Coordinates of C-alpha atoms in Angstrom, one line a residue:
M1 CA 80.1 100.5 72.8
E2 CA 81.2 98.0 70.3
L3 CA 84.2 96.1 71.5
K4 CA 86.0 94.9 68.5
R5 CA 89.7 94.2 68.0
N6 CA 89.9 96.9 65.2
K7 CA 88.1 99.4 67.4
I8 CA 89.0 100.5 70.9
R9 CA 91.6 98.4 72.7
L10 CA 91.0 99.2 76.3
S11 CA 94.2 97.5 77.4
E12 CA 96.2 100.2 75.6
W13 CA 94.6 102.9 77.7
Y14 CA 94.7 101.1 81.0
Y15 CA 97.8 102.8 82.4
L16 CA 96.9 106.3 81.3
I17 CA 93.4 106.0 82.8
V18 CA 94.7 104.6 86.1
M19 CA 97.5 107.1 86.4
I20 CA 94.9 109.9 85.9
G21 CA 92.9 108.3 88.6
Y22 CA 95.9 108.3 91.0
S23 CA 96.5 112.0 90.2
M24 CA 92.9 112.8 91.0
T25 CA 93.4 111.6 94.5
L26 CA 95.3 114.9 95.1
V27 CA 92.0 116.7 94.5
S28 CA 89.6 114.3 96.3
G29 CA 90.0 111.4 98.7
K30 CA 86.8 109.9 97.3
V31 CA 88.6 108.9 94.1
R32 CA 89.5 105.2 94.3
P33 CA 92.1 104.3 91.6
G34 CA 92.1 100.7 92.8
I35 CA 88.4 100.4 91.9
I36 CA 89.0 102.1 88.6
A37 CA 91.8 99.7 87.8
S38 CA 89.6 96.7 88.8
A39 CA 86.7 97.9 86.6
L40 CA 89.1 98.4 83.7
L41 CA 90.5 94.9 84.2
I42 CA 87.1 93.3 84.1
L43 CA 86.2 95.2 80.9
I44 CA 89.5 94.2 79.4
A45 CA 88.7 90.5 80.3
G46 CA 85.3 90.9 78.7
Q47 CA 86.9 92.3 75.5
I48 CA 89.3 89.4 75.4
V49 CA 86.5 86.9 75.7
I50 CA 84.3 88.7 73.1
N51 CA 87.3 88.8 70.7
R52 CA 88.1 85.2 71.4
D53 CA 91.7 86.2 72.2
I54 CA 92.3 83.4 74.7
R55 CA 95.0 81.1 73.3
L56 CA 95.7 77.5 74.3
S57 CA 98.1 76.3 71.6
G58 CA 101.4 75.8 73.3
T59 CA 103.1 74.6 76.5
I60 CA 103.4 78.2 77.8
D61 CA 99.7 78.8 77.2
C62 CA 98.8 75.6 79.1
L63 CA 101.0 76.5 82.0
M64 CA 99.6 80.1 82.1
A65 CA 96.0 78.7 82.1
S66 CA 97.0 76.2 84.8
Y67 CA 98.6 78.9 87.0
L68 CA 95.6 81.2 86.7
I69 CA 93.2 78.4 87.6
Y70 CA 95.4 77.4 90.5
N71 CA 95.4 81.0 91.8
L72 CA 91.6 80.9 91.7
L73 CA 91.3 77.5 93.3
S74 CA 93.7 78.4 96.1
G75 CA 90.9 80.6 97.5
V76 CA 89.3 77.4 98.7
W77 CA 92.1 76.4 101.0
C78 CA 92.9 80.1 101.8
V79 CA 89.5 80.4 103.4
Y80 CA 89.7 76.9 104.8
Y81 CA 92.9 77.7 106.6
G82 CA 91.3 80.7 108.4
M83 CA 91.6 83.7 106.0
P84 CA 88.5 85.9 105.4
V85 CA 87.1 85.7 101.9
S86 CA 87.8 89.4 101.6
V87 CA 91.5 88.8 101.8
F88 CA 91.5 86.3 98.9
L89 CA 89.1 88.5 96.8
G90 CA 91.2 91.6 97.4
E91 CA 94.4 89.8 96.4
F92 CA 92.7 88.2 93.4
S93 CA 91.7 91.6 92.1
T94 CA 95.3 93.0 92.3
A95 CA 97.5 89.9 91.7
A96 CA 95.4 87.4 89.6
L97 CA 92.9 89.5 87.7
T98 CA 95.8 91.4 86.2
M99 CA 96.8 88.1 84.5
V100 CA 94.3 89.1 81.7
F101 CA 97.2 91.1 80.3
Y102 CA 98.9 87.8 79.4
Y103 CA 96.2 87.4 76.8
V104 CA 96.5 91.0 75.8
G105 CA 100.2 90.4 75.0
R106 CA 99.4 87.0 73.6
S107 CA 96.9 88.2 71.0
I108 CA 98.1 91.7 70.2
A109 CA 99.1 92.2 66.5
D110 CA 102.7 92.9 65.8
E111 CA 101.9 96.3 64.3
N112 CA 100.1 97.4 67.5
V113 CA 102.9 96.6 70.0
D114 CA 104.6 99.9 69.3
G115 CA 101.4 101.8 70.1
F116 CA 100.9 99.9 73.3
Y117 CA 104.4 100.7 74.5
R118 CA 104.1 104.4 73.5
K119 CA 101.0 104.8 75.6
Y120 CA 102.6 103.0 78.5
I121 CA 105.6 105.3 78.4
A122 CA 103.4 108.3 78.2
A123 CA 101.6 107.1 81.3
V124 CA 104.8 106.6 83.2
L125 CA 106.2 110.0 82.1
L126 CA 102.9 111.7 83.1
I127 CA 103.1 110.3 86.7
G128 CA 106.9 110.6 86.9
L129 CA 107.4 114.1 85.7
F130 CA 104.4 115.3 87.7
G131 CA 106.0 113.7 90.7
F132 CA 109.3 115.4 89.9
L133 CA 107.6 118.8 89.8
L134 CA 106.0 118.1 93.2
Y135 CA 109.4 116.9 94.5
L136 CA 110.9 120.2 93.6
W137 CA 108.0 122.4 94.6
A138 CA 107.1 120.6 97.8
P139 CA 103.8 122.4 98.6
Q140 CA 102.4 121.8 102.1
W141 CA 99.2 120.4 100.8
Y142 CA 101.2 117.7 98.9
L143 CA 103.2 116.9 102.1
D144 CA 100.0 116.6 104.0
Y145 CA 98.6 114.3 101.3
L146 CA 101.7 112.0 101.5
L147 CA 101.4 111.9 105.3
E148 CA 97.7 111.0 105.2
Y149 CA 98.4 108.1 102.7
G150 CA 101.4 106.8 104.8
Y151 CA 104.1 107.6 102.2
I152 CA 106.1 109.7 104.7
S153 CA 106.4 109.8 108.5
K154 CA 106.7 113.6 108.7
A155 CA 105.0 116.3 106.6
D156 CA 108.1 118.3 105.7
A157 CA 110.2 118.7 102.5
P158 CA 113.4 117.0 103.7
T159 CA 111.5 113.9 104.7
M160 CA 109.6 113.9 101.4
R161 CA 112.8 114.3 99.3
I162 CA 114.4 111.1 100.6
R163 CA 112.6 109.4 97.7
M164 CA 110.6 110.7 94.8
I165 CA 107.1 109.4 95.5
S166 CA 104.8 111.1 93.0
V167 CA 101.3 109.8 93.9
I168 CA 102.0 106.0 93.6
G169 CA 104.9 105.4 96.0
S170 CA 108.6 105.2 95.3
I171 CA 108.6 101.4 94.9
L172 CA 106.2 101.5 92.0
M173 CA 107.7 104.7 90.6
G174 CA 111.1 103.0 90.4
Y175 CA 109.7 99.8 88.9
L176 CA 107.5 101.5 86.3
A177 CA 110.4 103.8 85.2
V178 CA 112.7 100.8 84.6
T179 CA 110.0 98.9 82.7
A180 CA 109.4 102.1 80.7
M181 CA 113.1 102.0 79.9
L182 CA 112.6 98.6 78.3
A183 CA 109.5 99.8 76.5
S184 CA 111.7 102.6 75.1
A185 CA 114.2 99.9 74.1
H186 CA 111.5 98.2 72.0
I187 CA 111.1 101.5 70.2
I188 CA 114.9 101.8 69.7
L189 CA 115.2 98.3 68.4
N190 CA 112.1 98.6 66.2
S191 CA 113.5 101.8 64.6
E192 CA 117.1 100.4 64.4
G193 CA 118.4 102.9 66.8
K194 CA 116.8 106.0 65.3
K195 CA 114.1 106.7 67.9
G196 CA 113.5 106.2 71.6
K197 CA 116.9 107.0 73.1
A198 CA 115.8 110.2 74.9
L199 CA 112.9 108.3 76.4
L200 CA 115.3 105.6 77.7
F201 CA 117.4 108.1 79.6
I202 CA 114.5 110.1 80.9
N203 CA 113.0 107.0 82.4
C204 CA 116.4 106.0 83.8
F205 CA 116.5 109.4 85.5
L206 CA 113.1 108.8 87.1
A207 CA 114.2 105.4 88.3
F208 CA 117.2 106.9 90.1
M209 CA 115.0 109.7 91.5
S210 CA 112.8 107.0 93.2
N211 CA 115.9 106.2 95.3
Q212 CA 114.9 102.6 95.5
R213 CA 117.9 100.3 95.6
S214 CA 116.5 97.5 93.4
A215 CA 115.2 100.0 90.8
M216 CA 118.7 101.7 90.6
V217 CA 120.5 98.4 90.2
V218 CA 118.2 97.1 87.5
A219 CA 118.2 100.5 85.7
V220 CA 122.0 100.1 85.3
L221 CA 121.5 96.5 84.1
V222 CA 119.0 97.7 81.6
L223 CA 121.4 100.3 80.2
V224 CA 124.1 97.6 79.8
Y225 CA 121.5 95.2 78.3
V226 CA 120.2 97.7 75.7
N227 CA 123.7 98.8 74.7
Y228 CA 124.8 95.2 74.4
L229 CA 121.9 94.5 72.1
I230 CA 122.3 97.6 69.9
F231 CA 126.0 97.5 69.5
F232 CA 127.2 93.9 69.9
V233 CA 124.2 91.7 69.1
F234 CA 122.2 93.4 66.3
H235 CA 124.9 95.9 65.2
M236 CA 122.4 98.6 64.6
L237 CA 124.8 101.5 65.2
A238 CA 128.5 102.0 64.7
K239 CA 130.8 101.3 67.7
K240 CA 131.9 105.0 67.7
Y241 CA 128.5 105.9 69.1
F242 CA 129.0 103.5 71.9
V243 CA 132.2 105.2 72.8
M244 CA 130.5 108.6 72.6
E245 CA 127.7 107.4 74.9
C246 CA 130.2 106.1 77.4
A247 CA 132.1 109.4 77.3
G248 CA 128.9 111.3 77.7
I249 CA 127.9 109.3 80.7
G250 CA 131.3 109.6 82.2
A251 CA 131.3 113.4 81.7
A252 CA 127.8 113.6 83.3
F253 CA 128.9 111.6 86.3
A254 CA 132.1 113.7 86.7
G255 CA 130.0 116.9 86.5
L256 CA 127.5 115.5 89.1
C257 CA 130.5 114.7 91.4
I258 CA 131.7 118.3 91.1
V259 CA 128.4 120.0 91.4
Y260 CA 126.5 117.8 93.8
F261 CA 128.8 115.1 95.3
R262 CA 126.3 114.5 98.2
A263 CA 123.9 113.0 95.6
V264 CA 126.5 110.6 94.4
L265 CA 127.3 109.5 98.0
K266 CA 123.6 109.1 98.7
I267 CA 123.2 106.7 95.7
Y268 CA 126.4 104.9 96.6
Y269 CA 125.4 104.2 100.2
R270 CA 121.9 103.1 99.1
L271 CA 123.4 100.6 96.7
V272 CA 126.0 99.1 99.0
S273 CA 123.3 98.6 101.7
L274 CA 121.3 96.3 99.3
P275 CA 122.9 92.9 100.4
G276 CA 122.2 93.8 104.1
A277 CA 118.6 94.7 103.3
I278 CA 118.1 91.3 101.6
G279 CA 119.6 89.5 104.6
Q280 CA 117.3 91.3 107.0
R281 CA 114.2 90.4 105.0
S282 CA 115.1 86.8 104.6
D283 CA 114.3 86.1 108.2
S284 CA 110.6 86.8 107.5
W285 CA 110.7 84.6 104.4
V286 CA 112.1 81.7 106.4
S287 CA 109.5 82.2 109.2
A288 CA 106.6 82.3 106.7
A289 CA 107.9 79.2 104.9
N290 CA 108.4 77.3 108.1
N291 CA 104.8 78.0 109.1
M292 CA 103.0 77.1 105.9
K293 CA 99.7 75.2 106.4
N294 CA 100.5 72.9 103.5
I295 CA 103.9 73.0 101.7
W296 CA 102.4 71.3 98.6
L297 CA 99.3 73.4 98.1
G298 CA 100.5 76.6 99.9
N299 CA 98.5 78.9 102.1
G300 CA 96.3 80.3 99.3
L301 CA 96.4 83.5 97.4
G302 CA 96.6 86.5 99.8
A303 CA 97.3 84.5 102.9
N304 CA 100.8 86.0 103.3
G305 CA 100.2 89.4 101.7
H306 CA 99.6 92.8 103.2
R307 CA 95.9 92.2 103.5
A308 CA 96.5 89.3 105.9
A309 CA 98.4 91.6 108.3
G310 CA 96.8 91.4 111.8
I311 CA 95.2 88.1 110.9
Q312 CA 98.3 86.0 111.0
P313 CA 101.9 87.0 112.0
Y314 CA 103.8 85.4 109.1
I315 CA 103.6 88.2 106.4
V316 CA 106.0 88.4 103.5
A317 CA 106.0 92.2 103.1
D318 CA 109.1 92.4 101.0
G319 CA 109.8 89.4 98.8
G320 CA 107.5 88.6 95.9
L321 CA 109.1 85.2 95.1
A322 CA 109.0 84.1 98.7
K323 CA 105.4 85.2 98.8
V324 CA 104.6 83.1 95.7
F325 CA 106.1 80.1 97.3
C326 CA 104.3 80.5 100.6
E327 CA 100.9 81.1 99.0
M328 CA 101.1 78.7 96.0
G329 CA 103.2 76.0 97.6
I330 CA 105.4 73.6 95.7
I331 CA 102.8 72.8 93.0
G332 CA 101.9 76.4 92.1
T333 CA 105.5 77.7 92.4
S334 CA 106.7 74.8 90.1
I335 CA 104.1 75.8 87.4
F336 CA 105.3 79.4 87.6
I337 CA 109.0 78.6 87.6
F338 CA 108.7 76.1 84.7
M339 CA 106.8 78.7 82.7
M340 CA 109.5 81.3 83.3
I341 CA 112.3 78.8 82.3
L342 CA 110.5 77.9 79.1
L343 CA 109.9 81.6 78.3
F344 CA 113.6 82.5 78.6
K345 CA 114.9 79.3 76.9
K346 CA 112.6 79.7 73.9
G347 CA 112.4 83.4 73.8
S348 CA 116.2 83.9 73.7
R349 CA 116.1 82.2 70.3
K350 CA 113.9 85.0 69.0
L351 CA 115.6 87.8 70.8
L352 CA 115.2 90.3 68.0
F353 CA 111.4 90.1 68.4
C354 CA 111.0 89.9 72.2
A355 CA 114.2 91.4 73.7
A356 CA 112.3 94.2 75.5
E357 CA 109.8 91.7 76.9
L358 CA 112.4 89.3 78.1
G359 CA 114.0 92.3 79.8
I360 CA 110.8 93.3 81.5
V361 CA 110.2 89.7 82.8
G362 CA 113.8 89.5 84.0
I363 CA 114.0 92.7 85.9
T364 CA 110.6 92.0 87.5
L365 CA 111.8 88.7 88.8
L366 CA 115.0 90.4 90.1
Q367 CA 113.0 93.1 91.9
C368 CA 110.7 90.4 93.3
I369 CA 113.6 89.2 95.4
G370 CA 113.1 92.2 97.7
S371 CA 109.7 93.6 96.7
N372 CA 106.2 92.3 96.2
M373 CA 106.0 93.4 92.6
L374 CA 103.5 90.7 91.7
E375 CA 100.7 91.9 93.9
F376 CA 100.2 95.5 92.6
Q377 CA 97.6 96.6 90.0
L378 CA 100.2 98.9 88.5
S379 CA 103.2 96.5 88.2
T380 CA 101.7 93.2 87.3
P381 CA 99.9 94.1 84.1
I382 CA 103.1 95.1 82.2
F383 CA 104.8 92.0 83.5
W384 CA 102.0 89.7 82.3
F385 CA 101.8 91.6 79.0
A386 CA 105.5 90.9 78.5
V387 CA 105.0 87.2 79.3
G388 CA 102.1 87.0 76.8
R389 CA 104.0 88.8 74.1
C390 CA 107.0 86.5 74.5
A391 CA 104.6 83.5 74.3
S392 CA 103.1 85.0 71.1
V393 CA 106.5 85.3 69.5
I394 CA 107.5 81.8 70.5
A395 CA 104.2 80.4 69.2
Q396 CA 104.7 82.1 65.8
D397 CA 108.1 80.5 65.6
T398 CA 106.6 77.1 66.5
L399 CA 103.8 77.5 63.9
T400 CA 106.4 78.3 61.2
V401 CA 108.4 75.2 62.0
R402 CA 105.2 73.0 61.9
E403 CA 104.3 74.5 58.5
Q404 CA 107.8 73.8 57.2
K405 CA 107.6 70.2 58.4
R406 CA 104.2 69.7 56.7
G407 CA 105.6 71.1 53.5
T408 CA 108.3 68.4 53.4
L409 CA 105.8 65.6 53.9

């Protein structure tokens, strides 16, 4: 197969292929979606190298390259401090190998971004609506499947219906639905409000069905953010439509209260318990930080993740940012934070061209407070794609400024 930029872009099909792989686990336990994802990531990396899509022309590019290399080098002290090589390699395949999507976003042509997001939304809707069907149907074979994979503690419908799990887990379902909301926002902004609105609300529904507190909070924030952009920043639609939307949401909420008030209470109690949940998790963050092998270098990639469970007691199971600090230390964390600061500072000046991507990066960092979103093969690719796309927009702006300066000389 000829891997050319104007031919097949494997990165566009990554999510659809992996989602099909996860769905196939319902048919056979021999299907390994993680292996499928890793193989695709390696092929995508190869395509990036062949197409010479690796960029190193700005500060963000340099920081990204430094962070990727640092993750790779951290395997040295990860093993030196007592972790098996398998722990590092496993974490590298899920957390670091997915960084190739930075270069996908960095090199993708402007006219192809819409196609990438449409395929991404299709993949999320596929797994989300399929999960919603199983949520309503609740066949025994599905309940047994969820119990076998550890998604539920008891194979009955009431236990399963606490959260909508689909075949990827409620945490990832909620996260992907919210990022698909922002991908839909890209379509809305790109069409000046003419397309994508239904996709936004369908994915919002899926985010709430996951019953994950962080997903529900950021879903509301995304709705506010998108409406703010459309009506008050870019003035794409008349204000009367904003009033109509608010009235529609209010009517839908009132109807839900009348028809199924228990669902409203369920969501309310989940949301108000969020601060307490963060407080409970912070104890493990402090313990892990206080027992770092080297505060400057960190413990090494994977040393505080799920794969290290049973090998060392200080695991950061719920807290992606705390996990980054414990594994990457002050040096690696500083690179990551500086990159994010530059991204938001410079990207906000080009908001029209990267509003959706800044939103994806922002809600990922917010969810990383209580979840390890940066260690999954399903969550990290869209995050790094958004980072790379923002870097591309910023670089185009920088190039234009340089050309203007040269023209005045």
